[in-house]
mmCIF file of C-alpha atoms and ligand atoms in Angstrom:
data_model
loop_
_atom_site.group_PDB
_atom_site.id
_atom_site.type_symbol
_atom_site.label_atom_id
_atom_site.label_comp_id
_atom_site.label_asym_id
_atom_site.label_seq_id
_atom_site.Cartn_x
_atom_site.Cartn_y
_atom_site.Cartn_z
ATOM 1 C CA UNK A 1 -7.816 37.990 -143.111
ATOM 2 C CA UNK A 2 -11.537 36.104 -143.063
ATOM 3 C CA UNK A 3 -14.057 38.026 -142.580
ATOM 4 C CA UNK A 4 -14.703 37.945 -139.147
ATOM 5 C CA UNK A 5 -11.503 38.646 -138.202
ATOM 6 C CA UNK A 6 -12.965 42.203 -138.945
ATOM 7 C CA UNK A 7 -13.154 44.340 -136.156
ATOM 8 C CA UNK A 8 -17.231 43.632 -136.456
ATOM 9 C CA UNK A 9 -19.321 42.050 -138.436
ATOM 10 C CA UNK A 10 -23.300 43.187 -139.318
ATOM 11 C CA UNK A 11 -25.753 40.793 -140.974
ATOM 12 C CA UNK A 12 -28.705 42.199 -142.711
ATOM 13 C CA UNK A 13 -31.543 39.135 -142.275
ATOM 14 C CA UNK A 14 -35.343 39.008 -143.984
ATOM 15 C CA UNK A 15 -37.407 35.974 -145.404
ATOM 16 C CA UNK A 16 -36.319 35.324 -148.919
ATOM 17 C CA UNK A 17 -32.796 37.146 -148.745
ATOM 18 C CA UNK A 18 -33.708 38.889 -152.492
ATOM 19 C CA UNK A 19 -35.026 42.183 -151.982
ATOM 20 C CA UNK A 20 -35.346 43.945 -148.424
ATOM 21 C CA UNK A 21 -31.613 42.769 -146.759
ATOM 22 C CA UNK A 22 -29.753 42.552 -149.839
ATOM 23 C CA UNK A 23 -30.785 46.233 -149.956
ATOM 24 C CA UNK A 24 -29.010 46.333 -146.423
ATOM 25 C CA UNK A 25 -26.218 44.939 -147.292
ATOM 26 C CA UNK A 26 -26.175 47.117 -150.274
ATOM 27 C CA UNK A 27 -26.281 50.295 -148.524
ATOM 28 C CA UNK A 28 -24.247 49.685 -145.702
ATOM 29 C CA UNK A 29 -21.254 48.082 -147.593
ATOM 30 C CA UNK A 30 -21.738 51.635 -150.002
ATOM 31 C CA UNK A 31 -21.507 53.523 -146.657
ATOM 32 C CA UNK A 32 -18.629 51.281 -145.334
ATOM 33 C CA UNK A 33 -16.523 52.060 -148.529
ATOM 34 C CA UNK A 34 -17.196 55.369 -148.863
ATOM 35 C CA UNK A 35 -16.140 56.113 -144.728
ATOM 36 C CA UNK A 36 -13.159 54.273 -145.341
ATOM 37 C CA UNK A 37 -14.302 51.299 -142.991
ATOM 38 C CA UNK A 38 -13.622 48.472 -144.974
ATOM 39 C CA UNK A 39 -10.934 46.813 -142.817
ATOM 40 C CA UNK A 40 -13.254 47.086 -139.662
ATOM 41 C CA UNK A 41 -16.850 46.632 -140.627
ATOM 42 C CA UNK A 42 -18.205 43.743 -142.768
ATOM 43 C CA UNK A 43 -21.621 43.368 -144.149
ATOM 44 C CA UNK A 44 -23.416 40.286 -145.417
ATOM 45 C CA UNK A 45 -27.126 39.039 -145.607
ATOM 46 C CA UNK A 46 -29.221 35.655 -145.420
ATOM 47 C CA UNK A 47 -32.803 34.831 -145.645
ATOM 48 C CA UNK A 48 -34.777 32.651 -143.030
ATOM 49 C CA UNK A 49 -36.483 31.089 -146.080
ATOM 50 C CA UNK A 50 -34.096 28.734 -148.756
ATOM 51 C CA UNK A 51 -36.887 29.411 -151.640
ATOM 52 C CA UNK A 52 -34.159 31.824 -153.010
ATOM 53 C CA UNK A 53 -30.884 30.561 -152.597
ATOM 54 C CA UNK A 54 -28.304 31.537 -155.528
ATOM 55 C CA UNK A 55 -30.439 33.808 -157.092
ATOM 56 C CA UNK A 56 -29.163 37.555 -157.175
ATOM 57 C CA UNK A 57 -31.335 40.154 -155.533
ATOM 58 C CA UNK A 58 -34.876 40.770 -157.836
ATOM 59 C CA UNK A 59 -34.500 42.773 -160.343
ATOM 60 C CA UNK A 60 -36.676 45.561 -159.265
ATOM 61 C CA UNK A 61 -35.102 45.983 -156.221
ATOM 62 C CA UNK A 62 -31.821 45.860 -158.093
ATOM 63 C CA UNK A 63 -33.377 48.997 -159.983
ATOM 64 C CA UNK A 64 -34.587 51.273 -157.719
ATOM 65 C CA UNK A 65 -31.509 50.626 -155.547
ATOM 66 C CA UNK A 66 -29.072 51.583 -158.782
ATOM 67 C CA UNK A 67 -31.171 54.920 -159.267
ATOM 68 C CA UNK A 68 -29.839 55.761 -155.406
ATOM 69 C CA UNK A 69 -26.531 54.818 -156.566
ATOM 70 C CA UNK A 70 -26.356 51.186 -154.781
ATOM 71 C CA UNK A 71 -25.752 48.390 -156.578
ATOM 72 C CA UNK A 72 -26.924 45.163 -155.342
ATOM 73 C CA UNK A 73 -24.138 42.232 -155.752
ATOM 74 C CA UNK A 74 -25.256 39.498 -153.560
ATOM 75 C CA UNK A 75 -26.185 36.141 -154.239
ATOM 76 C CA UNK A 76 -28.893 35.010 -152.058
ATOM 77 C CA UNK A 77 -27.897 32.328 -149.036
ATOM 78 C CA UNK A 78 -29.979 30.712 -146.059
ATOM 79 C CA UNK A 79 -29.491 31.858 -142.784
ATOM 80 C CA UNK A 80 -27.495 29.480 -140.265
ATOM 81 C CA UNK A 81 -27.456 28.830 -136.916
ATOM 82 C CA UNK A 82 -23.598 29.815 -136.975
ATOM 83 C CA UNK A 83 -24.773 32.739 -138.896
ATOM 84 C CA UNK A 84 -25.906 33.392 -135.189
ATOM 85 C CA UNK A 85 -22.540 33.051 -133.177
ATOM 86 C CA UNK A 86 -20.525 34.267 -135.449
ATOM 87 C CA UNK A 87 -21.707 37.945 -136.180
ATOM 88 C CA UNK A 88 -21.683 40.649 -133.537
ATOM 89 C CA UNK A 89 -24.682 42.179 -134.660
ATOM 90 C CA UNK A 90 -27.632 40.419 -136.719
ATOM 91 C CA UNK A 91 -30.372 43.266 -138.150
ATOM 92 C CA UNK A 92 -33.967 41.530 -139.130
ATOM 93 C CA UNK A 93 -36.248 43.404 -141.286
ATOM 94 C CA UNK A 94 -39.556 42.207 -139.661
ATOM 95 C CA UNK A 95 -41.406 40.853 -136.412
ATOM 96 C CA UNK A 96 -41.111 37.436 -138.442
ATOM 97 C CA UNK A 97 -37.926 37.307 -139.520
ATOM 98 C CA UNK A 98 -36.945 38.093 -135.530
ATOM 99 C CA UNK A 99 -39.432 35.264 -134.452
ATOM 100 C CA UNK A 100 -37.763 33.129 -137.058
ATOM 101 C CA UNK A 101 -34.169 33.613 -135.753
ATOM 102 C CA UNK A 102 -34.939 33.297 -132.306
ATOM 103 C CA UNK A 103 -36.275 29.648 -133.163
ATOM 104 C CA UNK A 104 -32.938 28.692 -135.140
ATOM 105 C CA UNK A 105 -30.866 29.862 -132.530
ATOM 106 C CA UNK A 106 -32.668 30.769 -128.725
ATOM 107 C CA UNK A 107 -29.468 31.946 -127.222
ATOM 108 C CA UNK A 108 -27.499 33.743 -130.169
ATOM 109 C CA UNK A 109 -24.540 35.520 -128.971
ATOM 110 C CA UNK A 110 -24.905 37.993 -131.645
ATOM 111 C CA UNK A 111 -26.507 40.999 -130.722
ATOM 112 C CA UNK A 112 -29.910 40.786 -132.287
ATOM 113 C CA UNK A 113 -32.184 43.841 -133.575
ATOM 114 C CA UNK A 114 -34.626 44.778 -135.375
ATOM 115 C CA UNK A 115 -33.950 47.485 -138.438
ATOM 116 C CA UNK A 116 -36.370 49.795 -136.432
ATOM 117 C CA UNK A 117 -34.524 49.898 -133.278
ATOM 118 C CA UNK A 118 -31.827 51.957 -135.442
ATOM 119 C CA UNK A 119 -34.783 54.225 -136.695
ATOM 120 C CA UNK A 120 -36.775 57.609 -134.900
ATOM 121 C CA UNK A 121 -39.728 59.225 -135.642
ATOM 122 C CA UNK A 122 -42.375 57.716 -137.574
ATOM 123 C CA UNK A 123 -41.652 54.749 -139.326
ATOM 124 C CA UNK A 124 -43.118 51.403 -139.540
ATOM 125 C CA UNK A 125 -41.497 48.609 -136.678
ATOM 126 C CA UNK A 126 -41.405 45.970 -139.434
ATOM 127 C CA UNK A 127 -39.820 47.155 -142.910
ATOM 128 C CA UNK A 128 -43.079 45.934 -145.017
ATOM 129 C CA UNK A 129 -41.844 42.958 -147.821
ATOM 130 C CA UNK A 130 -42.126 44.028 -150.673
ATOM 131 C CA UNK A 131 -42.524 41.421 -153.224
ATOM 132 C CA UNK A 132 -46.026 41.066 -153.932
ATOM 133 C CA UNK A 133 -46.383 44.971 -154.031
ATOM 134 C CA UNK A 134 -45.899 47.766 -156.233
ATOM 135 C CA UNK A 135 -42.859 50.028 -157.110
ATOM 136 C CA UNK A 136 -43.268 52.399 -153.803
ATOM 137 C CA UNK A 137 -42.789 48.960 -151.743
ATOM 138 C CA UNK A 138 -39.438 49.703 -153.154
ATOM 139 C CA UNK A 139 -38.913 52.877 -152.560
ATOM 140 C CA UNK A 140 -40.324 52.446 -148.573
ATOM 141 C CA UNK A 141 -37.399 49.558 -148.320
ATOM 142 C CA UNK A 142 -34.651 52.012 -149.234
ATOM 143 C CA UNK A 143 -35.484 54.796 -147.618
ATOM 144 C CA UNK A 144 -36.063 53.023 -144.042
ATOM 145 C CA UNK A 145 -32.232 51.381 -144.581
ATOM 146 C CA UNK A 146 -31.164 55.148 -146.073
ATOM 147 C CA UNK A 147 -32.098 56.147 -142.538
ATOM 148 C CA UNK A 148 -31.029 53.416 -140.107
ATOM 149 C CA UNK A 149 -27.825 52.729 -141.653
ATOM 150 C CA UNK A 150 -25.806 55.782 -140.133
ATOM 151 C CA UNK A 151 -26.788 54.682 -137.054
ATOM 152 C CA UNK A 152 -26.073 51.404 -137.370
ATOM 153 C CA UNK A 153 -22.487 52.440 -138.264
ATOM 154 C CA UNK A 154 -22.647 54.343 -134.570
ATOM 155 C CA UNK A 155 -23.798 51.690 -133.073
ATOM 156 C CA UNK A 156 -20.824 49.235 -134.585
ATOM 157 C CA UNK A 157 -18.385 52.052 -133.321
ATOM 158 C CA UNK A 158 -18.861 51.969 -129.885
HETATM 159 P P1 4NP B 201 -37.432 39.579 -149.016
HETATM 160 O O1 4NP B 201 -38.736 39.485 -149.946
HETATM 161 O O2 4NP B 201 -37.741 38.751 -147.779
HETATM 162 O O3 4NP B 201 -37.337 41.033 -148.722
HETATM 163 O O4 4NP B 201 -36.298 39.030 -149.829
HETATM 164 C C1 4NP B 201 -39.325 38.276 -150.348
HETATM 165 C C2 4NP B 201 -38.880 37.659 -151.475
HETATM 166 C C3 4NP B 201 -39.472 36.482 -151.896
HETATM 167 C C4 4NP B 201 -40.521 35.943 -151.193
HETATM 168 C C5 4NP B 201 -40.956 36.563 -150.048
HETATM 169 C C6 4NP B 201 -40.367 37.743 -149.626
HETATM 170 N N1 4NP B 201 -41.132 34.754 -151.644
HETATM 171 O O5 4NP B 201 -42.147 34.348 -151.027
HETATM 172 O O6 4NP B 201 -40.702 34.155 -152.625
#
């Protein structure tokens, strides 16, 4: 079975495709396994941005994802434009990265959102990058995609 022959398909999307949706990919495929979804739901990530490509997630995202019990495997890739027809449901981290997709592909026919759609209360609309930052950058990724993923699961189940 390829991939997409999956009952659905979920791709986690941000700029450089090394820290904030490899940690999406990270937590949802931990959340697939562990809810016995494997066979239904599969979970992958891309950058918009190439700067990256082949280069496992950074390690300090790596890190503070292991101490939460997620371990970060991917390798990253460049988002395509039949990245954009082929999932059922693409998830960007920022206002960028949705700007960024809609100018690769103006009429996807995956469903696209926005990490925040998924989240209530108050948190941030874009899930701030945190490369340039310091060690709570980290922590802010993982808990917003702690929180959304559940729901995103839901929302995949319909
Ligand atoms: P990401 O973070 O989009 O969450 O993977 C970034 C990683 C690298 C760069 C920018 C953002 N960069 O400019 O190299």
């Amino acid at each position: 079975m390829t991939n997409h022959e999956k009952a659905k398909s979920v791709l986690f999307v941000c700029l450089g495709n090394i820290c904030r949706s490899p940690t999406g990919e990270g937590v949802m495929q931990h959340l697939v396994n562990e809810r016995g979804l494997t066979s239904q739901i599969m979970v992958d990530s891309a950058g918009t941005a190439g700067y990256h490509v082949g280069e496992r997630a950074d390690r300090r995202m790596r890190e503070h994802a292991l101490r939460r019990g997620f371990d970060l495997k991917s390798r990253a890739r460049q988002l395509t434009r039949t990245d954009l027809e082929q999932f059922d449901l693409i998830i960007a981290m920022d206002g960028e990265n949705l700007r960024d997709i809609n100018r690769l592909h103006p009429q996807p026919t995956a469903t696209v959102k926005m990490l925040s759609d998924f989240l209530e209360g108050e948190w941030p609309v874009d899930v701030p990058d945190p490369y340039y930052g310091g060690e709570q950058g980290f922590e802010e990724v993982l808990d917003m995609i702690e929180a959304a993923c559940p729901k995103i699961i839901e929302f995949l189940s319909r």
